[in-house]
Short mmCIF file of C-alpha atoms in Angstrom, two decimals:
data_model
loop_
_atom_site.label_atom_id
_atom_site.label_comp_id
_atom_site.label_asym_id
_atom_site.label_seq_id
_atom_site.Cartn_x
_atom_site.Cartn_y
_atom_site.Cartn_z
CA UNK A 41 -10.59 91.16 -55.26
CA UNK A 42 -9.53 92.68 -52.27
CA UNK A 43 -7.49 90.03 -50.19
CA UNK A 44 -8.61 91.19 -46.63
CA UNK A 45 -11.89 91.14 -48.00
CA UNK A 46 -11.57 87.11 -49.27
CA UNK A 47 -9.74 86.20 -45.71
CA UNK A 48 -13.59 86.32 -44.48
CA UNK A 49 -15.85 85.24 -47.11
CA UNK A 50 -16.86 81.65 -46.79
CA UNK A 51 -19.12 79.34 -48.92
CA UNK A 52 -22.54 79.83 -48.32
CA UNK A 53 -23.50 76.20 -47.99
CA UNK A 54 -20.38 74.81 -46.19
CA UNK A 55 -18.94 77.57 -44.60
CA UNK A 56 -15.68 76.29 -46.15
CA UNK A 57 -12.86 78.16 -47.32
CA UNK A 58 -13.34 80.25 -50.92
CA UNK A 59 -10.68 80.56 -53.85
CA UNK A 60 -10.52 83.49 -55.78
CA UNK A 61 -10.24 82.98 -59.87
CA UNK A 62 -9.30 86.04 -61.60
CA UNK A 63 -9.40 85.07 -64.69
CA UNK A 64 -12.87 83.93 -64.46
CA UNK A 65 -14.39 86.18 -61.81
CA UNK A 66 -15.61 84.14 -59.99
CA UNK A 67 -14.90 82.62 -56.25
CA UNK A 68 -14.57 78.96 -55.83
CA UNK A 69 -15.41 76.70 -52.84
CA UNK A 70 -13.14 73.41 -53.70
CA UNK A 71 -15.47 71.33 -51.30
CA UNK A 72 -18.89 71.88 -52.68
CA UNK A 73 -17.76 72.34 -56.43
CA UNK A 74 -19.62 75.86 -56.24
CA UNK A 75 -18.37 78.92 -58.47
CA UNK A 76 -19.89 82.31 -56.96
CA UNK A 77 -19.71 85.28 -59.52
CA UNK A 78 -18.31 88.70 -59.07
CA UNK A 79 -20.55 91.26 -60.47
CA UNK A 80 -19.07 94.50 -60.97
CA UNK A 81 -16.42 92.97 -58.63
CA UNK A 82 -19.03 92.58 -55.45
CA UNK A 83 -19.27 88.88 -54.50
CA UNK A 84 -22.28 87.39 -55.23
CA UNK A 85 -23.10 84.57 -52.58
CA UNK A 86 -26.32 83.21 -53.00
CA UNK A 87 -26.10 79.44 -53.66
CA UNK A 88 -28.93 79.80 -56.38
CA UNK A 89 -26.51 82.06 -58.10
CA UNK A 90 -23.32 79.79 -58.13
CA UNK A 91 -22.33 78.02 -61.10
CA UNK A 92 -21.72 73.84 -60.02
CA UNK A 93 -18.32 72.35 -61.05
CA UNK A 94 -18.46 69.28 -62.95
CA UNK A 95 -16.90 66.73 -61.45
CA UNK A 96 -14.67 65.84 -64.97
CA UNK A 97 -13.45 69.55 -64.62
CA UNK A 98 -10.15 70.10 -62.09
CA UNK A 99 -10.33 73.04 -60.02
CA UNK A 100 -6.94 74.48 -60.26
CA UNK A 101 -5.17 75.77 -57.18
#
């Protein structure tokens, strides 16, 4: 994920601040408990798309 790239993606729904997990693909927004997916590594930030946290689960920094 290219970092310049991440410095202006925001969530979707909150307009909140976005995590990148490489190990999952996937780019988090801590607030909402959203997971967006990279396909192909392009961003995919449609809120239908993203994958909900659990609240059990810990988001790690």
């Amino acid at each position: 994920m290219d970092s310049k790239l991440l410095d202006i993606l925001v969530c979707p729904l909150c307009k909140g601040p976005l995590q990148y997990d490489r190990a999952a693909a996937e780019l988090i927004c801590r607030a909402d408990r959203l997971a967006y997916p990279l396909r192909d590594g392009i961003p995919v930030m449609l809120i239908d798309e993203a994958r909900r946290i659990p609240d059990e689960v810990e988001i790690p920094v």
